[in-house]
Short mmCIF file of N, CA and C in Angstrom, two decimals:
data_model
loop_
_atom_site.label_atom_id
_atom_site.label_comp_id
_atom_site.label_asym_id
_atom_site.label_seq_id
_atom_site.Cartn_x
_atom_site.Cartn_y
_atom_site.Cartn_z
N UNK D 1 177.39 -100.87 93.63
CA UNK D 1 177.82 -102.43 93.82
C UNK D 1 179.54 -102.17 94.91
N UNK D 2 178.78 -103.43 95.37
CA UNK D 2 180.44 -103.12 96.44
C UNK D 2 180.81 -104.15 95.41
N UNK D 3 182.87 -103.90 95.88
CA UNK D 3 183.34 -104.40 95.41
C UNK D 3 184.02 -105.19 97.09
N UNK D 4 184.31 -106.47 96.31
CA UNK D 4 184.80 -107.22 97.46
C UNK D 4 186.62 -108.07 96.66
N UNK D 5 187.33 -108.87 97.54
CA UNK D 5 188.25 -109.49 97.32
C UNK D 5 188.61 -110.69 98.26
N UNK D 6 189.43 -111.07 97.50
CA UNK D 6 189.17 -112.40 97.97
C UNK D 6 190.64 -113.30 97.58
N UNK D 7 191.55 -113.80 99.02
CA UNK D 7 192.39 -114.23 99.10
C UNK D 7 192.79 -115.98 99.43
N UNK D 8 193.44 -116.91 99.54
CA UNK D 8 193.70 -118.01 100.30
C UNK D 8 194.93 -117.83 100.46
N UNK D 9 195.46 -118.34 101.34
CA UNK D 9 197.05 -118.95 101.78
C UNK D 9 196.82 -119.94 103.19
N UNK D 10 197.55 -120.71 102.96
CA UNK D 10 198.45 -121.48 103.67
C UNK D 10 198.53 -121.36 105.36
N UNK D 11 198.10 -121.81 105.76
CA UNK D 11 199.15 -121.72 107.93
C UNK D 11 199.69 -123.15 108.59
N UNK D 12 200.55 -122.61 108.95
CA UNK D 12 201.08 -124.29 109.39
C UNK D 12 200.90 -123.62 110.70
N UNK D 13 200.86 -124.66 112.00
CA UNK D 13 200.77 -124.52 113.05
C UNK D 13 199.78 -125.04 114.23
N UNK D 14 198.74 -125.05 113.15
CA UNK D 14 196.60 -124.94 113.46
C UNK D 14 196.95 -126.36 113.80
N UNK D 15 196.98 -126.75 115.03
CA UNK D 15 196.64 -128.13 115.78
C UNK D 15 194.97 -128.20 115.67
N UNK D 16 194.28 -127.10 117.10
CA UNK D 16 192.72 -127.31 117.27
C UNK D 16 192.05 -125.85 117.23
N UNK D 17 190.55 -126.22 117.48
CA UNK D 17 189.94 -125.14 117.00
C UNK D 17 190.32 -124.03 117.86
N UNK D 18 190.89 -123.60 119.36
CA UNK D 18 191.66 -122.95 119.61
C UNK D 18 192.55 -122.27 118.93
N UNK D 19 193.32 -123.28 118.20
CA UNK D 19 194.47 -122.50 117.02
C UNK D 19 193.80 -121.28 115.79
N UNK D 20 192.21 -122.28 115.76
CA UNK D 20 191.51 -121.13 114.78
C UNK D 20 190.50 -120.15 115.30
N UNK D 21 191.02 -120.40 116.33
CA UNK D 21 189.70 -119.31 116.74
C UNK D 21 191.34 -117.67 117.07
N UNK D 22 192.26 -118.27 117.55
CA UNK D 22 193.06 -117.65 117.60
C UNK D 22 193.77 -116.66 116.00
N UNK D 23 193.96 -117.34 115.36
CA UNK D 23 194.74 -117.09 114.46
C UNK D 23 192.94 -116.18 113.27
N UNK D 24 191.64 -116.75 113.69
CA UNK D 24 190.71 -116.00 113.31
C UNK D 24 190.72 -114.45 113.78
N UNK D 25 190.90 -114.42 115.22
CA UNK D 25 190.83 -113.16 115.94
C UNK D 25 191.94 -111.86 115.17
N UNK D 26 193.00 -112.70 114.63
CA UNK D 26 193.74 -110.98 114.58
C UNK D 26 194.24 -111.24 113.13
N UNK D 27 193.45 -111.26 112.05
CA UNK D 27 193.09 -112.45 110.87
C UNK D 27 191.57 -110.91 110.57
N UNK D 28 190.80 -110.76 112.07
CA UNK D 28 189.52 -110.32 111.54
C UNK D 28 189.34 -108.50 112.04
N UNK D 29 191.06 -108.42 112.89
CA UNK D 29 191.41 -107.09 113.63
C UNK D 29 192.02 -105.67 112.27
N UNK D 30 192.10 -107.12 111.14
CA UNK D 30 192.44 -106.35 109.22
C UNK D 30 191.90 -105.19 108.64
N UNK D 31 191.88 -104.42 109.19
CA UNK D 31 190.77 -103.72 109.01
C UNK D 31 189.42 -103.60 107.38
N UNK D 32 190.17 -103.91 106.27
CA UNK D 32 189.48 -103.72 105.35
C UNK D 32 188.58 -105.44 105.37
N UNK D 33 189.24 -106.55 106.42
CA UNK D 33 188.47 -107.74 106.47
C UNK D 33 186.93 -107.96 106.25
N UNK D 34 185.77 -108.67 105.73
CA UNK D 34 185.16 -108.92 106.18
C UNK D 34 184.80 -110.48 106.60
N UNK D 35 185.23 -111.22 106.07
CA UNK D 35 185.02 -112.76 106.58
C UNK D 35 186.26 -113.39 106.60
N UNK D 36 185.96 -114.16 107.68
CA UNK D 36 187.27 -115.34 107.56
C UNK D 36 187.47 -116.50 107.76
N UNK D 37 187.21 -117.73 106.62
CA UNK D 37 187.10 -118.74 106.81
C UNK D 37 188.37 -120.02 107.04
N UNK D 38 188.57 -120.56 107.34
CA UNK D 38 190.10 -121.42 108.32
C UNK D 38 189.55 -123.40 108.09
N UNK D 39 190.24 -123.52 107.38
CA UNK D 39 189.74 -125.05 107.19
C UNK D 39 191.16 -126.37 108.12
N UNK D 40 190.56 -126.27 109.34
CA UNK D 40 192.31 -126.67 109.67
C UNK D 40 192.66 -128.15 109.25
N UNK D 41 191.96 -128.90 108.93
CA UNK D 41 192.52 -129.57 108.24
C UNK D 41 193.91 -129.63 107.63
N UNK D 42 193.30 -128.80 106.37
CA UNK D 42 194.00 -128.25 105.01
C UNK D 42 194.91 -126.94 106.34
N UNK D 43 194.76 -126.56 106.64
CA UNK D 43 195.11 -124.87 107.15
C UNK D 43 195.07 -123.97 105.96
N UNK D 44 194.38 -123.88 105.04
CA UNK D 44 193.67 -123.77 104.38
C UNK D 44 192.60 -121.99 104.68
N UNK D 45 192.89 -121.63 104.75
CA UNK D 45 192.81 -119.39 105.12
C UNK D 45 191.98 -118.98 103.98
N UNK D 46 191.07 -118.17 104.37
CA UNK D 46 190.33 -118.02 102.86
C UNK D 46 190.08 -116.43 103.88
N UNK D 47 190.53 -115.50 103.36
CA UNK D 47 189.56 -113.61 103.33
C UNK D 47 188.69 -113.64 102.47
N UNK D 48 188.36 -112.58 102.47
CA UNK D 48 186.89 -111.66 101.66
C UNK D 48 187.35 -110.05 102.81
N UNK D 49 187.35 -109.36 101.87
CA UNK D 49 187.61 -108.09 102.25
C UNK D 49 187.02 -107.10 101.17
N UNK D 50 186.87 -105.62 101.82
CA UNK D 50 186.38 -104.93 100.91
C UNK D 50 187.50 -104.36 99.83
N UNK D 51 188.44 -104.43 99.92
CA UNK D 51 189.91 -103.77 99.76
C UNK D 51 191.24 -105.36 99.50
N UNK D 52 191.61 -105.36 98.77
CA UNK D 52 192.31 -106.01 98.20
C UNK D 52 193.74 -105.79 100.05
N UNK D 53 194.09 -107.54 100.65
CA UNK D 53 194.79 -107.01 102.16
C UNK D 53 196.40 -107.82 100.73
N UNK D 54 197.50 -106.37 101.99
CA UNK D 54 198.77 -107.27 101.26
C UNK D 54 199.02 -108.20 101.99
N UNK D 55 199.84 -108.95 101.81
CA UNK D 55 200.78 -110.03 102.28
C UNK D 55 201.18 -109.86 103.69
N UNK D 56 201.89 -109.67 103.53
CA UNK D 56 202.81 -108.66 104.43
C UNK D 56 201.82 -108.16 106.09
N UNK D 57 200.24 -107.61 105.23
CA UNK D 57 199.73 -107.73 106.38
C UNK D 57 198.91 -109.66 107.70
N UNK D 58 198.28 -109.51 106.76
CA UNK D 58 198.44 -111.31 106.87
C UNK D 58 199.19 -112.48 107.38
N UNK D 59 200.41 -111.97 106.64
CA UNK D 59 201.19 -112.82 107.95
C UNK D 59 201.43 -112.01 109.05
N UNK D 60 201.99 -110.78 109.38
CA UNK D 60 202.17 -110.00 111.04
C UNK D 60 200.72 -110.72 111.29
N UNK D 61 199.91 -110.74 111.10
CA UNK D 61 198.32 -111.17 111.94
C UNK D 61 198.73 -113.08 111.90
N UNK D 62 199.40 -113.45 111.21
CA UNK D 62 199.67 -115.60 111.57
C UNK D 62 200.32 -114.84 112.70
N UNK D 63 201.30 -114.54 111.94
CA UNK D 63 202.31 -114.68 113.66
C UNK D 63 202.50 -114.44 114.82
N UNK D 64 201.46 -113.30 115.05
CA UNK D 64 200.83 -113.22 115.76
C UNK D 64 200.07 -113.73 117.24
N UNK D 65 199.55 -114.17 115.70
CA UNK D 65 198.78 -115.37 116.23
C UNK D 65 199.30 -117.06 117.26
N UNK D 66 200.89 -116.92 116.63
CA UNK D 66 201.55 -117.43 116.47
C UNK D 66 201.65 -118.49 116.23
N UNK D 67 201.30 -118.34 114.84
CA UNK D 67 200.99 -119.49 113.46
C UNK D 67 201.89 -119.02 112.54
N UNK D 68 202.63 -119.51 111.18
CA UNK D 68 203.76 -119.65 110.30
C UNK D 68 203.02 -119.04 109.15
N UNK D 69 202.91 -118.11 108.68
CA UNK D 69 201.93 -118.61 107.02
C UNK D 69 203.16 -118.68 106.17
N UNK D 70 202.04 -119.95 105.40
CA UNK D 70 203.46 -120.35 104.00
C UNK D 70 203.42 -119.87 103.12
N UNK D 71 202.60 -119.62 101.90
CA UNK D 71 202.53 -118.70 101.24
C UNK D 71 201.43 -118.77 100.68
N UNK D 72 201.05 -117.18 99.90
CA UNK D 72 199.48 -117.28 99.20
C UNK D 72 199.14 -118.77 98.29
N UNK D 73 198.13 -119.11 98.81
CA UNK D 73 197.97 -120.79 97.58
C UNK D 73 196.90 -120.19 96.91
N UNK D 74 197.12 -121.27 95.67
CA UNK D 74 196.66 -120.54 94.16
C UNK D 74 195.41 -120.67 93.95
#
């Protein structure tokens, strides 16, 4: 059985589908990430990964795309 980890974050600054694409591309570069789901209206980003991902890695990827990770969502 394959184990997966899911985490939800809030990203600010995204205003269009190009923003979503930029954030998605950076997050998909994290080795363990298997899926990225982004809701542009709320800024919610859900990651599915084969192992837990450190928030610092997520923050670095989001900042590389030019946006800001607010906090892990509940």
